[in-house]
């Protein structure tokens, strides 16, 4: 990196939200444009910056600042200019001239050490003198904090976040409580906090480090889908992370229990360790499900009357015996799970249930975990459907730095029946909040496919409920729609562990290639030219490459780079932003890869008026980049439902290209065309339910590219992803309490 020094001549632009600043600096080479994230800069300050030059297509040569140090200026003229620029609140150009004229080169010392002397200047009262001194001290303190944070090799972005959170307490927090940063500052995880702690001299076996390490391992396990960890596995992971002996851990786990931060529960011959919040959510889910189930149902099978169809329905709506039983159970039971693969009639059943309930005057709500799934649900039923987040009226709580929901026990949903589709995607967090918002006596129907991959978030909700005494219906019969769709038929074959059919199919193709580079070239050719011509679908918005893994030549990351070149190459009038190893370009298909509860979105009318606004963009949301604006240091993405989001460049770590995605990330979505590379990725990834999940993302066409033996291996590998989840066990325990005592004898918050 190069080092440049000079005087700040002008502040051209500053984004107060993220600290991004465009400013002019007078250096030895003349006036130059500097850009970067920095603390509040002022005209007249001296600056020393490290960075590198770049050539912008519109704004020309710029110095990209990576690190910088500023100093208040020396000399009477420089002091007057600095104070007159607004650097110190309460001082403008006229007052700056009076102050410097009175105190000269002693001005800054007076402001810091003898601020009462400022009252000698015409127009400054004693009260105003004290206010000026306080503002000047704040500026000096901010500079000291940033110099201090640079010792810990923190980027300007993180330094700004830390300063905004702690202000003058920054020194204490970083030196004495560095692991607070992992819990309280976005983007700073345990490992970064651990590096800071090491520089601050925190001992490897310090209590704070061990407690933070235990919490981090449990949080990481939740990110892998686990609700708890066996104690032996927890201790093993913590010892590996912290490089300490296992003997240290037991007292600290006991301390977490005493502080109600963790729960240890007997499980078989061992013990399960939960974060307290996960144990509370899992227990609440069990109690609420059984409580709902205990209320009186709407009616009985007799009220349904065994009708083949309702008045006005055509023959396509007629139900077979299993479907009719599912509908009857929806009247008998207050909680019901309906599970089945594609083409098994789930939508027909949902439509019948909706018509029966609404016809009887009941209020029905439909919801799904993702925007695309909710949209499909609404289109298939003709009934409004929303994402679960919007149903529960989510918002971001700044004081708690977490997502919250308006709807809860005190402000419940106004419905008699809630139907949730794509229930395999429900994690423990969403399920907990749905049940908190469901009023007493309301009915709940979960609709999903138990053979799909489990949720991205923690828990195994659908399968745990299916393994309990909660009533359920499994649909196995295929209704061969869409001219005997091979997608539906082959999905059934996969689920049964049978080989797929390829010959003579017009919507299901297998292109055999054995070399990975051949597969990449084939995929590019298919999506760029052949499939658009054959199907008529758009290669960016209506086709999706789905792959078993993220890394490697056929992983999502590499395929995204290749597909971006093919489908959205650079162009003179297309602006782009390089971020780490990625390039984000106008027109790119992108995906949010982690929940961001703070990110604000707006929906506009054709005239540009704001129709709706809110916060929260979620893992798996897909959109198109509409605008890249270097001047404002942000890019605009249009997501489903016409939600538009302005991403500050500092927040791009939550965004990824989405021409290709992993099978897990594709859950809850449906595409007209799906292309799936099949290659040797190891038995852990090449499973039956992964292949099944990928195939069932397609609505019209599936194209497999690769080796047929890999497909056969996947079908034969019925290994399911193992998750530590205790819901089924707690449901069984609670069932005994309910049946033995007629209801719950304990409250669960």
XYZ file of C-alpha atoms in Angstrom, residues 394-399 401-404 597-598 615-616:
14
model
C -41.229 -8.265 11.993
C -39.101 -5.239 12.882
C -35.560 -4.527 14.009
C -34.958 -3.650 17.648
C -31.908 -1.383 17.746
C -31.525 -1.495 21.527
C -29.678 -5.608 18.121
C -32.081 -8.356 17.068
C -35.206 -9.101 15.091
C -38.510 -8.782 16.915
C -32.757 -7.500 10.388
C -31.575 -3.876 10.101
C -36.775 -3.720 7.598
C -35.338 -7.206 7.280
